[in-house]
Amino acid sequence: QVQLVESGGGLVQAGGSLRLSCAASGRTFSSVALGWFRQAPGKEREFVAAIRWSGGTTYYTESVKGRFTISRDNAKNTVYLQMNSLKPEDTAVYYCAASRSYYSGSVYYADAYAYWGQGTQVTVSS
């Protein structure tokens, strides 16, 4: 089992910044990647970014490239999502997720992830 705890959400004006954190505990050694997803009201959950624990390869959805940065601290088992130049359309509940054990497929899809955090609300006002 892997436990994930997100923090760092809040209310910010358009153009502002927030940093989300996701602290992982439990059997994290078998998880190859950690991702961030978001879900806005009335919309499906969508991929935002992901990072591999080993090597640190990163992945982003097109709409956040150049604005969001995902990073990790392996010693702390924590992954961060730095969000800059926020837009109202970034408003959503943000979830972190840990991949299935020894997963070798694409990290862009929700099916890749077996463990999910409780979510943290990000609201961007115009």
PDB file of C-alpha atoms in Angstrom, residues 18-94:
ATOM      1  CA  LEU A  18       1.007  28.036  -5.851  1.00  0.00           C
ATOM      2  CA  ARG A  19       3.111  25.028  -4.962  1.00  0.00           C
ATOM      3  CA  LEU A  20       1.449  21.716  -4.285  1.00  0.00           C
ATOM      4  CA  SER A  21       3.171  18.972  -2.314  1.00  0.00           C
ATOM      5  CA  CYS A  22       2.471  15.262  -2.229  1.00  0.00           C
ATOM      6  CA  ALA A  23       4.073  13.230   0.538  1.00  0.00           C
ATOM      7  CA  ALA A  24       4.183   9.499  -0.124  1.00  0.00           C
ATOM      8  CA  SER A  25       4.587   6.756   2.453  1.00  0.00           C
ATOM      9  CA  GLY A  26       4.328   2.997   2.540  1.00  0.00           C
ATOM     10  CA  ARG A  27       5.562   0.729  -0.255  1.00  0.00           C
ATOM     11  CA  THR A  28       6.777   3.577  -2.405  1.00  0.00           C
ATOM     12  CA  PHE A  29       9.809   1.653  -3.664  1.00  0.00           C
ATOM     13  CA  SER A  30       7.705  -0.310  -6.157  1.00  0.00           C
ATOM     14  CA  SER A  31       5.977   2.735  -7.634  1.00  0.00           C
ATOM     15  CA  VAL A  32       7.807   3.989 -10.722  1.00  0.00           C
ATOM     16  CA  ALA A  33       6.121   7.355 -11.107  1.00  0.00           C
ATOM     17  CA  LEU A  34       3.962   9.890  -9.368  1.00  0.00           C
ATOM     18  CA  GLY A  35       1.471  11.991 -11.251  1.00  0.00           C
ATOM     19  CA  TRP A  36      -0.805  14.961 -10.751  1.00  0.00           C
ATOM     20  CA  PHE A  37      -4.326  14.998 -12.109  1.00  0.00           C
ATOM     21  CA  ARG A  38      -7.083  17.580 -11.779  1.00  0.00           C
ATOM     22  CA  GLN A  39     -10.822  17.610 -11.971  1.00  0.00           C
ATOM     23  CA  ALA A  40     -12.917  20.708 -12.501  1.00  0.00           C
ATOM     24  CA  PRO A  41     -16.649  20.808 -11.737  1.00  0.00           C
ATOM     25  CA  GLY A  42     -18.622  18.986 -14.400  1.00  0.00           C
ATOM     26  CA  LYS A  43     -15.493  17.753 -16.167  1.00  0.00           C
ATOM     27  CA  GLU A  44     -13.584  14.517 -16.261  1.00  0.00           C
ATOM     28  CA  ARG A  45     -10.356  14.051 -14.369  1.00  0.00           C
ATOM     29  CA  GLU A  46      -7.404  14.998 -16.555  1.00  0.00           C
ATOM     30  CA  PHE A  47      -3.680  14.401 -16.503  1.00  0.00           C
ATOM     31  CA  VAL A  48      -1.516  17.376 -15.532  1.00  0.00           C
ATOM     32  CA  ALA A  49       2.046  16.168 -14.979  1.00  0.00           C
ATOM     33  CA  ALA A  50       4.091  13.173 -13.894  1.00  0.00           C
ATOM     34  CA  ILE A  51       7.641  12.357 -12.857  1.00  0.00           C
ATOM     35  CA  ARG A  52       9.547   9.107 -12.613  1.00  0.00           C
ATOM     36  CA  TRP A  53      11.162   8.418  -9.260  1.00  0.00           C
ATOM     37  CA  SER A  54      14.261   7.032 -10.949  1.00  0.00           C
ATOM     38  CA  GLY A  55      15.882   9.347 -13.443  1.00  0.00           C
ATOM     39  CA  GLY A  56      13.359  12.131 -12.941  1.00  0.00           C
ATOM     40  CA  THR A  57      11.878  12.155 -16.441  1.00  0.00           C
ATOM     41  CA  THR A  58       8.950  14.567 -16.499  1.00  0.00           C
ATOM     42  CA  TYR A  59       5.733  14.691 -18.496  1.00  0.00           C
ATOM     43  CA  TYR A  60       3.214  17.516 -18.905  1.00  0.00           C
ATOM     44  CA  THR A  61      -0.085  18.099 -20.553  1.00  0.00           C
ATOM     45  CA  GLU A  62       0.152  20.738 -23.264  1.00  0.00           C
ATOM     46  CA  SER A  63      -1.904  23.374 -21.447  1.00  0.00           C
ATOM     47  CA  VAL A  64       0.523  23.636 -18.520  1.00  0.00           C
ATOM     48  CA  LYS A  65       3.865  23.398 -20.316  1.00  0.00           C
ATOM     49  CA  GLY A  66       6.034  26.388 -19.492  1.00  0.00           C
ATOM     50  CA  ARG A  67       3.891  27.299 -16.474  1.00  0.00           C
ATOM     51  CA  PHE A  68       3.981  24.220 -14.220  1.00  0.00           C
ATOM     52  CA  THR A  69       7.027  22.335 -13.001  1.00  0.00           C
ATOM     53  CA  ILE A  70       6.975  18.943 -11.345  1.00  0.00           C
ATOM     54  CA  SER A  71       9.903  17.901  -9.187  1.00  0.00           C
ATOM     55  CA  ARG A  72      10.759  15.323  -6.555  1.00  0.00           C
ATOM     56  CA  ASP A  73      12.747  14.916  -3.378  1.00  0.00           C
ATOM     57  CA  ASN A  74      13.533  11.220  -3.175  1.00  0.00           C
ATOM     58  CA  ALA A  75      14.912  11.496   0.351  1.00  0.00           C
ATOM     59  CA  LYS A  76      11.599  12.886   1.546  1.00  0.00           C
ATOM     60  CA  ASN A  77       9.426  10.770  -0.777  1.00  0.00           C
ATOM     61  CA  THR A  78       7.754  13.997  -1.787  1.00  0.00           C
ATOM     62  CA  VAL A  79       6.756  15.358  -5.168  1.00  0.00           C
ATOM     63  CA  TYR A  80       6.012  19.006  -5.839  1.00  0.00           C
ATOM     64  CA  LEU A  81       3.995  20.812  -8.469  1.00  0.00           C
ATOM     65  CA  GLN A  82       5.045  24.429  -8.855  1.00  0.00           C
ATOM     66  CA  MET A  83       2.282  26.300 -10.647  1.00  0.00           C
ATOM     67  CA  ASN A  84       3.049  29.727 -12.064  1.00  0.00           C
ATOM     68  CA  SER A  85       1.062  32.132 -14.235  1.00  0.00           C
ATOM     69  CA  LEU A  86      -2.131  30.519 -13.035  1.00  0.00           C
ATOM     70  CA  LYS A  87      -5.295  30.980 -15.050  1.00  0.00           C
ATOM     71  CA  PRO A  88      -8.955  30.687 -14.039  1.00  0.00           C
ATOM     72  CA  GLU A  89      -9.181  27.542 -16.153  1.00  0.00           C
ATOM     73  CA  ASP A  90      -6.642  25.904 -13.819  1.00  0.00           C
ATOM     74  CA  THR A  91      -9.296  25.906 -11.107  1.00  0.00           C
ATOM     75  CA  ALA A  92      -9.891  22.313 -10.037  1.00  0.00           C
ATOM     76  CA  VAL A  93      -9.318  19.755  -7.348  1.00  0.00           C
ATOM     77  CA  TYR A  94      -5.769  18.477  -7.800  1.00  0.00           C
TER      78      TYR A  94
END
